[in-house]
Amino acid sequence: GGTTHAARIQRAAEAGIAGGFPDGTYRPGDPVTRGQMATFLARLLATITDTGVQPRAANAAVDRADLQEVICRPGDGDVERAQRFMEGRYTFSPHPEVVLGTDLTWAEDPLGDNNWRFQFHTMRWLWPLIGATDQTGDQRYLDQAYAMARSWVEANPFDAPASDYSWNDHSAAWRARVFGCLAMQGPVPPWLRDSIVKHRDLMADPSFYVQRGNHALNQDSGMLALACLTDHWDRRDLASERIAGLAIESVDEQGVTNEQAPEYQDYNYGRYNDALRLIEACGMSSPGWAERIEQMPVVLTHMTQPDDTYVPLGDTDRRPAKFSIDHPNLRWMSTGGDSGEPPDHTFVTYDAGFTFARSGWGTTRPRRQENFLSVRHGDPRQLHGHLDHGSITLFSQGQPLLTDPGKYSYNRGPERDYVVSQRAHSLVTIGDNCPPPSDQGSPVTHQQGDEHVDRLTVRVATCSGTGWTRTIGFVRDTGEVVIVDEVTSTMERNTVQRWQLEPGADVEVIHPELVMASWLSGATLMVEQLVPVASTTSVAGGRDPLRGWVAERYGALTAAANLEVTAPLNTDNTFVTVLRPGVTGGAPASALERSAEHTTVTLTTSTGNERTVRLPRARP
């Protein structure tokens, strides 16, 4: 009966309905051995009916309905978005809409933007077309999705693609899932089957695998989805093992990712939850690393400013926090305290390199009127981090006062280089060419909070022959910040303390030791130096060199005042700075006392009360 069985097997493989091609190594017309027959028969014979092959997983625990939901990502706005794509109008957030038609060469790059090309070649925009047919019953949308996918496959052989993003590691990872979704809609044509096998096996190839970050996670998830769809259990197990190793490397026990940006804390939380759903749909048990993912929303809550936006550290756009996540802390934020519960602490330091302090969670005053401080430290820059160790942000009086420049863009160029650089952050730079070493982190050496003040000391990584420690005291209730910067060097170097103000500030340099900034909102900030400095300048929107720019949205820079406070030309320098929100130029001056063990500052708060802040001396 070998010939009869072989014919039945070949017909089954050629039908290939919705994942019914269990072994992707077989092609119609290939010779079939008796050993292969036995393997194929075990999976296929039970599925062959008078009308063809019905999809069935070799592992009975696979939930194909859940697998389809995870892979296909249906959305409420699918019909509207699908109609735009049917008309050849393409909108990939955060980019503007472009009109390209539907007869594509796949070399299109209308905005000259890396991120736009990446999104174009992920083919994620086929999901709304698939969803629109499911929601309306109109087959035209699904037919268009098939046509666009086939056009892409024919125009982009692996060895001669139309674009540098056609087989980019990340675009291919996402496209694997889109093509898997398409395969679950009906009969699988040979071109789609072959492309699915190519994508699945490419994700497994060690030379293609990027091994770290969210790109690796999406590659593994793409391979896992297609492995479960095609009953390739070796690939399924490989994907699961890789995800487990990546999760432990990428998310620490405190629930912080290693990508050094709140936006990617948010993104990775979604991607790891997605991976967990895939693992469950593929019939595997919940992995131990899931406990780390459960901690991530707590971190996201601490990364949220009082105006319910993420603090724009690293590659983070100015964007609302994701309150749709079902977690008690985020429910507290989204409901204004009517549901859920606030985090247990207002002062936290994460080993991955973030410290957050705030006056409260909106229990005794409106949440937007709380004060908030962030400090960066920890491991050297990687993935989506910036050269920002020691930098702080400050939120008070209902708005940011000191801010970070944000992501700006993924395109290389002088503007991108600037927003990543130390010069764009609120920190100290030593010398004209003294970048921090790429192999040294910036540890926290002291942390302590009492009834009124939170204290932190960071020994910031600097270039050879120099040292810098920053000690911070944050007066929670009123938002004042006392900063002591101790700098040493083996030679005389230009030492500059930098402060990046929120856009819209009207700045007056009264004298080098006193600067007043005010905003139309009524917010004010006094920057007071208690140790003599050589000079203080303010520049917004400088071009040569770039100075005083903040990215309020992707791809666009906004001029924003940037202060440079220059110390005398010495080998060792100290700045003692008081940031005083909510005061006017006539406020009483702060007083300084220094001993071998402590720096003590007595200041008048914005409420008119006197406060003494004592900080430990810390040598670089």
XYZ file of C-alpha atoms in Angstrom:
620
model
C 0.000 0.000 0.000
C 3.028 2.316 -0.090
C 2.050 3.995 -3.341
C -1.491 4.642 -2.179
C -0.282 6.051 1.115
C 2.280 8.245 -0.620
C -0.385 9.668 -2.912
C -2.649 10.426 0.035
C 0.222 12.071 1.885
C 1.100 14.171 -1.118
C -2.494 15.325 -1.569
C -2.663 16.235 2.109
C 0.555 18.241 1.958
C -0.563 20.029 -1.191
C -3.856 21.002 0.422
C -1.967 22.618 3.323
C -5.013 24.156 4.964
C -4.421 26.528 7.891
C -1.348 24.907 9.261
C -2.094 21.436 7.902
C 1.434 20.964 6.561
C 2.960 19.264 9.622
C 6.482 18.912 8.346
C 7.784 21.975 6.586
C 10.698 20.041 5.111
C 8.384 18.149 2.726
C 7.529 19.543 -0.716
C 5.039 18.124 -3.219
C 6.926 15.914 -5.652
C 9.758 15.067 -3.253
C 10.596 11.350 -2.993
C 8.957 9.726 0.035
C 10.758 7.003 1.992
C 9.062 4.416 4.201
C 10.480 6.152 7.290
C 9.009 9.451 6.181
C 5.708 7.707 5.471
C 5.510 6.479 9.039
C 6.179 9.939 10.411
C 3.722 11.616 8.065
C 1.037 8.995 8.557
C 1.094 9.368 12.328
C 0.197 13.025 11.943
C -1.887 13.083 8.767
C -3.988 9.987 8.306
C -6.460 10.914 11.035
C -7.019 14.310 9.426
C -7.711 13.151 5.855
C -11.392 13.248 4.955
C -13.347 13.013 1.729
C -13.127 16.798 1.378
C -9.420 17.251 2.085
C -7.278 17.954 5.112
C -8.529 19.732 8.200
C -5.992 21.483 10.421
C -5.061 19.532 13.522
C -2.102 19.950 15.842
C 0.047 16.963 16.673
C -0.070 18.083 20.319
C -3.671 17.823 21.523
C -3.037 20.533 24.134
C -2.557 23.247 21.510
C -5.442 25.737 21.596
C -5.737 26.822 17.984
C -8.454 29.354 18.670
C -6.288 31.067 21.276
C -3.265 30.739 19.002
C -5.160 32.508 16.225
C -6.271 35.300 18.547
C -2.714 35.886 19.765
C -1.204 35.756 16.289
C -3.852 37.853 14.561
C -4.315 40.682 17.103
C -7.870 41.814 16.133
C -8.741 45.438 16.893
C -11.824 47.632 17.158
C -10.646 50.024 14.447
C -9.793 47.367 11.867
C -12.476 48.292 9.313
C -11.576 51.982 9.192
C -7.855 51.268 8.959
C -8.411 48.545 6.373
C -10.336 50.941 4.160
C -7.410 53.380 4.181
C -5.016 50.607 3.164
C -7.416 49.516 0.391
C -7.087 53.064 -0.935
C -3.288 52.947 -0.769
C -3.034 55.277 2.257
C -0.491 54.186 4.838
C -0.349 55.462 8.417
C 2.239 54.055 10.807
C 2.310 55.844 14.147
C 3.978 58.209 14.953
C 4.480 59.092 11.286
C 2.102 61.090 9.068
C -0.047 59.365 6.477
C 1.489 58.838 3.050
C -0.311 57.885 -0.172
C 1.509 55.214 -2.163
C -1.267 53.280 -3.862
C -1.377 49.482 -3.797
C 0.982 48.696 -6.673
C 4.169 48.690 -4.589
C 7.809 48.095 -5.463
C 8.630 47.469 -1.772
C 11.558 49.874 -2.041
C 9.350 52.772 -0.913
C 10.785 55.190 1.654
C 8.621 58.337 1.411
C 9.806 59.872 4.694
C 13.458 58.833 4.621
C 12.955 57.231 8.034
C 14.308 53.946 9.379
C 11.319 53.366 11.634
C 8.850 53.938 8.793
C 10.649 51.374 6.604
C 10.718 48.924 9.507
C 6.959 49.216 10.045
C 6.279 48.985 6.315
C 8.091 45.643 6.041
C 6.631 44.133 9.207
C 3.380 43.858 7.225
C 1.497 44.408 10.497
C -0.831 46.638 8.521
C -2.307 43.470 6.967
C -3.887 42.634 10.341
C -6.666 45.235 9.936
C -7.440 43.865 6.462
C -7.801 40.363 7.904
C -9.825 41.661 10.826
C -12.118 43.701 8.575
C -13.212 40.601 6.672
C -13.813 38.798 9.948
C -15.910 41.703 11.265
C -17.869 42.542 8.097
C -17.817 39.345 6.051
C -16.495 41.345 3.088
C -13.960 39.086 1.348
C -12.349 41.992 -0.509
C -10.278 42.956 2.520
C -8.847 39.463 2.964
C -8.207 39.130 -0.776
C -6.238 42.377 -0.636
C -4.190 41.048 2.284
C -3.317 37.928 0.294
C -2.439 40.037 -2.752
C -0.159 42.373 -0.790
C 1.560 39.500 0.998
C 2.160 37.659 -2.284
C 3.485 40.850 -3.875
C 5.930 41.221 -0.983
C 7.109 37.603 -1.234
C 7.687 37.827 -4.983
C 9.567 41.134 -4.740
C 11.760 40.151 -1.799
C 13.770 36.970 -2.268
C 16.141 36.612 0.654
C 19.251 37.063 -1.474
C 17.966 40.057 -3.469
C 15.472 42.063 -1.388
C 13.910 45.321 -2.492
C 14.839 47.159 0.728
C 17.385 47.015 3.509
C 14.432 46.414 5.849
C 12.888 43.548 3.872
C 14.797 40.944 5.889
C 15.764 43.123 8.805
C 15.944 40.992 11.969
C 13.023 42.814 13.602
C 10.730 43.363 10.619
C 11.052 39.668 9.699
C 10.133 38.667 13.261
C 6.861 40.590 13.144
C 6.083 39.551 9.567
C 6.376 35.892 10.580
C 3.317 36.338 12.798
C 1.362 38.261 10.176
C 1.939 35.535 7.605
C 0.993 32.941 10.220
C -2.280 34.797 10.780
C -2.912 34.844 7.041
C -2.324 31.084 6.886
C -5.089 30.536 9.424
C -7.741 32.176 7.226
C -8.213 29.332 4.715
C -6.319 27.218 2.187
C -2.610 27.958 2.274
C -1.189 28.622 -1.183
C 2.308 27.273 -1.921
C 3.955 30.731 -1.956
C 2.638 31.475 1.554
C 3.515 28.024 2.882
C 7.057 28.335 1.591
C 7.460 31.822 3.065
C 6.161 30.660 6.442
C 8.695 27.839 6.519
C 11.427 30.293 5.478
C 10.492 32.718 8.265
C 10.203 29.980 10.877
C 13.572 28.457 10.074
C 15.269 31.826 9.663
C 14.294 32.775 13.215
C 16.025 29.575 14.392
C 19.238 30.305 12.494
C 21.927 31.364 15.025
C 23.511 33.671 12.450
C 20.228 35.594 12.077
C 19.245 35.604 15.745
C 20.174 38.869 17.517
C 20.265 37.238 21.002
C 19.250 40.234 23.140
C 16.633 42.901 23.627
C 13.085 43.089 22.317
C 14.228 42.223 18.787
C 15.347 38.806 20.014
C 12.099 38.371 21.940
C 10.044 39.113 18.838
C 12.165 36.725 16.781
C 11.538 33.985 19.336
C 7.823 34.753 19.486
C 7.583 34.674 15.695
C 9.331 31.308 15.584
C 7.138 29.968 18.396
C 3.924 31.025 16.642
C 4.932 29.416 13.341
C 6.329 26.304 15.039
C 3.002 25.684 16.775
C 1.117 26.471 13.574
C 3.182 23.952 11.558
C 3.528 21.324 14.309
C 7.309 21.677 14.359
C 7.996 20.789 17.966
C 11.775 21.111 17.812
C 11.376 24.739 16.760
C 8.711 25.223 19.444
C 11.035 23.962 22.155
C 13.948 26.046 20.851
C 11.816 29.192 20.899
C 10.576 28.469 24.415
C 14.108 27.858 25.706
C 15.377 31.055 24.120
C 12.544 33.127 25.575
C 13.233 31.721 29.045
C 16.917 32.639 28.866
C 16.129 36.050 27.418
C 13.536 36.825 30.105
C 15.990 36.098 32.907
C 18.685 38.192 31.223
C 16.388 41.058 30.237
C 14.066 41.440 33.243
C 15.583 41.394 36.703
C 13.949 40.163 39.895
C 12.674 43.682 40.615
C 10.797 43.636 37.307
C 12.958 46.159 35.418
C 14.058 45.573 31.834
C 17.644 46.181 30.756
C 16.576 48.520 27.919
C 16.978 51.643 30.114
C 13.858 53.543 29.025
C 10.297 53.660 30.415
C 8.844 53.309 26.917
C 10.642 49.979 26.558
C 9.612 48.893 30.053
C 6.062 49.334 28.769
C 6.769 47.682 25.414
C 8.570 44.687 26.873
C 5.806 44.112 29.403
C 3.389 43.735 26.506
C 5.747 41.540 24.508
C 6.503 39.143 27.385
C 2.808 38.828 28.198
C 2.234 38.073 24.542
C 4.923 35.382 24.715
C 3.227 33.873 27.767
C -0.054 33.643 25.847
C 1.729 31.956 22.953
C 3.331 29.469 25.313
C -0.054 28.645 26.814
C -1.719 28.341 23.397
C 1.077 26.013 22.295
C 0.267 23.614 25.113
C 3.181 24.366 27.415
C 3.014 25.104 31.126
C 3.542 28.584 32.567
C 7.297 29.213 32.982
C 8.998 30.279 36.193
C 10.166 33.569 34.710
C 6.548 34.778 34.588
C 6.975 36.008 38.182
C 9.418 38.650 36.960
C 6.918 39.937 34.427
C 4.297 40.336 37.158
C 6.521 42.983 38.797
C 6.809 45.158 35.694
C 3.588 47.202 36.173
C 4.779 48.305 39.621
C 7.906 49.730 37.983
C 5.803 51.417 35.296
C 3.781 53.123 38.023
C 6.942 54.558 39.566
C 8.085 55.682 36.097
C 4.909 57.741 35.706
C 5.028 61.478 36.382
C 2.197 63.174 38.301
C 0.631 64.280 34.996
C 0.181 60.591 34.039
C 2.921 60.573 31.399
C 6.059 58.463 31.431
C 9.160 60.374 32.455
C 11.044 60.707 29.115
C 14.262 58.882 30.065
C 16.297 57.191 27.341
C 14.406 56.447 24.127
C 11.023 57.441 25.511
C 8.573 59.660 23.684
C 6.322 61.981 25.633
C 3.308 59.726 25.948
C 0.538 58.825 28.393
C 1.182 55.955 30.756
C -0.533 52.698 29.803
C -3.302 52.562 32.389
C -5.125 49.827 30.440
C -2.851 47.268 32.105
C -4.847 45.334 34.684
C -2.819 45.846 37.840
C -3.888 47.334 41.222
C -1.301 50.150 41.075
C -2.285 51.199 37.564
C -6.006 50.919 38.365
C -5.351 53.349 41.212
C -3.779 55.753 38.720
C -6.444 55.356 36.030
C -9.400 55.780 38.407
C -7.973 58.622 40.445
C -7.849 56.428 43.519
C -11.402 55.044 43.245
C -10.105 51.531 42.599
C -6.911 49.554 43.071
C -4.190 50.680 45.418
C -1.083 52.891 45.234
C 2.428 51.429 45.449
C 3.785 50.803 48.919
C 6.638 53.326 48.607
C 7.299 56.854 47.379
C 11.110 56.462 47.268
C 12.542 53.501 45.341
C 15.918 52.610 43.857
C 16.085 49.931 41.182
C 19.325 48.057 40.609
C 18.847 48.413 36.846
C 19.610 52.132 37.183
C 16.569 54.165 38.201
C 15.668 56.024 41.380
C 12.259 57.659 41.759
C 11.039 59.854 44.606
C 7.743 61.668 45.008
C 5.695 63.473 47.603
C 2.787 61.032 47.346
C 0.257 59.213 45.192
C -2.606 61.699 45.316
C -4.042 60.644 48.656
C -3.715 64.018 50.412
C -3.614 66.401 47.423
C -4.474 66.220 43.715
C -2.043 63.809 42.099
C -0.905 66.330 39.501
C 0.236 68.618 42.338
C 2.616 65.999 43.742
C 6.385 66.531 43.410
C 8.461 63.963 41.516
C 12.189 63.359 41.006
C 14.048 60.820 38.877
C 17.775 59.946 38.896
C 19.684 57.734 36.457
C 22.574 55.422 37.393
C 23.455 51.722 37.104
C 24.880 49.711 34.210
C 26.646 51.357 31.247
C 24.518 52.523 28.346
C 22.912 49.765 26.283
C 19.981 49.190 23.954
C 17.681 52.233 24.376
C 19.564 54.063 27.115
C 21.299 57.440 26.836
C 24.551 58.811 28.279
C 22.587 60.112 31.245
C 24.123 58.722 34.434
C 23.719 61.157 37.291
C 21.061 63.127 35.411
C 17.865 64.148 37.169
C 14.387 65.270 36.159
C 12.080 67.319 38.376
C 8.295 67.697 38.269
C 6.515 70.245 40.494
C 3.620 72.733 40.387
C 1.735 70.547 37.951
C 4.407 70.298 35.215
C 7.967 69.185 34.438
C 10.605 71.769 35.349
C 13.759 69.800 34.497
C 13.286 67.268 31.740
C 15.160 64.842 29.489
C 15.320 65.277 25.710
C 13.503 62.005 24.922
C 13.924 59.766 21.897
C 13.653 62.232 18.982
C 14.290 59.655 16.230
C 16.020 56.398 15.373
C 17.714 57.964 12.345
C 21.402 58.626 12.674
C 22.536 62.211 12.520
C 23.725 65.141 14.647
C 20.304 65.666 16.291
C 20.076 62.024 17.350
C 23.663 62.142 18.606
C 22.821 65.230 20.639
C 19.756 63.862 22.461
C 21.713 60.748 23.437
C 24.744 62.728 24.648
C 25.625 63.924 28.122
C 25.281 67.539 26.912
C 21.506 67.148 26.562
C 20.983 65.998 30.162
C 21.013 67.552 33.623
C 24.411 66.406 34.849
C 28.103 67.339 35.028
C 30.568 67.018 32.162
C 34.316 67.038 32.764
C 36.612 68.268 30.008
C 35.953 68.709 26.334
C 36.566 65.064 25.397
C 35.947 62.909 28.432
C 33.166 60.400 27.634
C 32.178 57.871 30.294
C 33.727 54.417 29.818
C 31.519 51.846 28.113
C 32.457 49.118 30.607
C 31.843 50.909 33.914
C 28.563 51.518 35.664
C 27.508 54.201 38.129
C 26.660 52.635 41.496
C 24.459 54.044 44.242
C 26.654 54.317 47.332
C 24.125 55.763 49.775
C 20.349 55.832 50.022
C 18.289 56.976 52.975
C 14.976 58.687 53.570
C 13.468 60.260 56.662
C 10.221 62.052 57.459
C 10.961 64.983 55.133
C 13.977 64.308 52.886
C 15.039 61.493 50.528
C 18.819 61.196 50.012
C 20.851 59.457 47.337
C 24.530 59.379 46.373
C 25.740 58.107 42.997
C 29.383 57.599 42.055
C 29.098 58.376 38.372
C 31.377 56.666 35.856
C 33.746 59.170 34.217
C 36.782 59.001 31.966
C 40.241 57.990 33.191
C 41.864 60.432 35.576
C 38.588 61.995 36.749
C 35.906 61.330 39.328
C 32.425 62.645 40.081
C 29.936 61.917 42.834
C 26.460 63.439 42.956
C 24.611 63.535 46.283
C 20.953 64.558 46.191
C 18.500 65.592 48.876
C 14.843 65.793 47.813
C 12.421 67.688 50.068
C 9.321 65.673 49.338
C 6.455 67.928 50.411
C 7.612 71.101 48.667
C 9.891 69.773 45.911
C 13.213 71.484 46.679
C 16.315 69.574 45.626
C 19.795 70.057 47.091
C 22.590 68.683 44.880
C 26.248 68.388 45.829
C 28.588 67.579 42.921
C 32.160 66.667 43.912
C 34.558 66.522 40.953
C 38.234 65.549 40.879
C 40.759 65.410 38.061
C 44.453 64.753 37.609
C 44.682 67.944 35.521
C 42.801 71.182 35.011
C 39.712 70.563 32.873
C 36.598 72.528 32.029
C 33.923 71.323 34.444
C 30.341 72.202 33.490
C 27.099 71.533 35.346
C 24.147 71.342 32.937
C 20.388 71.778 33.463
C 17.821 71.070 30.769
C 14.623 73.013 31.397
C 11.141 72.154 30.193
C 10.179 73.989 26.962
C 8.520 77.355 27.372
C 10.752 78.681 30.153
C 11.493 82.383 30.336
C 15.001 82.468 31.845
C 16.794 85.319 33.618
C 20.442 84.870 34.642
C 20.491 87.345 37.521
C 24.147 86.589 38.216
C 26.261 83.414 37.787
C 25.033 81.993 41.114
C 21.335 82.740 40.599
C 18.974 81.899 37.720
C 15.192 82.352 37.626
C 12.951 80.446 35.217
C 9.215 80.922 34.803
C 6.504 79.423 32.605
C 3.171 80.749 31.344
C 1.467 78.201 33.600
C 2.717 80.191 36.598
C 5.341 77.611 37.561
C 8.751 78.933 38.589
C 12.174 77.466 39.362
C 15.129 79.136 41.048
C 18.544 77.575 40.411
C 20.810 78.724 43.227
C 24.568 78.074 43.465
C 25.992 78.196 46.991
C 29.648 77.864 45.912
C 31.079 80.521 43.553
C 31.126 79.572 39.863
C 32.912 81.123 36.897
C 29.910 81.701 34.627
C 26.332 80.690 33.824
C 24.736 80.854 30.380
C 21.328 79.937 28.995
C 20.727 78.859 25.385
C 17.562 77.562 23.733
C 17.686 76.186 20.192
C 21.423 76.553 19.630
C 22.676 75.142 16.327
C 26.460 75.486 16.403
C 26.898 73.570 18.559
C 23.522 71.933 19.159
C 22.273 72.973 22.577
C 18.898 73.428 24.221
C 16.614 71.019 22.371
C 13.869 68.665 23.583
C 11.857 66.176 21.507
C 8.205 66.823 22.331
C 7.191 64.356 19.599
C 8.913 61.860 17.327
C 11.094 63.447 14.665
C 10.716 67.039 15.892
C 12.887 69.062 18.261
C 11.597 71.978 20.325
C 13.896 74.731 21.577
C 14.147 74.659 25.389
C 16.455 76.594 27.677
C 19.645 74.761 28.600
C 21.787 76.122 31.437
C 25.557 75.675 31.583
C 27.218 76.499 34.897
C 31.006 76.530 34.524
C 33.304 76.013 37.486
C 36.668 77.767 37.878
C 39.494 76.013 36.014
C 40.810 73.737 38.775
C 41.716 70.104 39.214
C 38.991 69.700 41.866
C 35.610 71.431 41.893
C 32.426 71.398 43.928
C 28.950 72.586 43.013
C 26.366 72.992 45.750
C 23.083 73.685 43.984
C 19.576 74.264 45.300
C 16.637 73.809 42.929
C 13.732 75.779 44.393
C 10.370 75.358 42.649
C 7.559 77.800 43.315
C 9.626 80.696 44.682
C 10.238 84.201 43.322
C 13.435 86.144 42.887
C 12.896 87.857 46.224
C 12.989 84.624 48.234
C 15.567 84.512 51.066
C 18.920 83.046 50.020
C 19.848 79.568 51.190
C 22.682 79.092 53.685
C 25.549 76.584 53.432
C 27.668 74.878 56.061
C 30.324 72.269 55.224
C 32.319 69.919 57.398
C 34.478 66.910 56.687
C 31.442 64.640 57.094
C 28.425 66.643 55.925
C 27.071 69.350 53.665
C 24.218 71.210 55.366
C 21.886 73.577 53.527
C 19.199 75.654 55.206
C 16.555 76.901 52.787
C 13.165 78.537 52.749
C 10.562 76.386 51.032
C 7.867 77.612 48.656
C 5.433 77.544 51.602
C 7.641 79.940 53.583
C 8.906 77.361 56.053
C 12.570 76.882 56.863
C 14.034 73.454 56.133
C 17.497 72.072 56.887
C 18.896 69.410 54.565
C 21.986 67.546 55.728
C 23.797 65.369 53.190
C 26.790 63.052 53.720
C 30.072 64.089 52.081
C 31.039 61.664 49.346
C 34.453 61.662 47.705
C 34.727 60.740 44.003
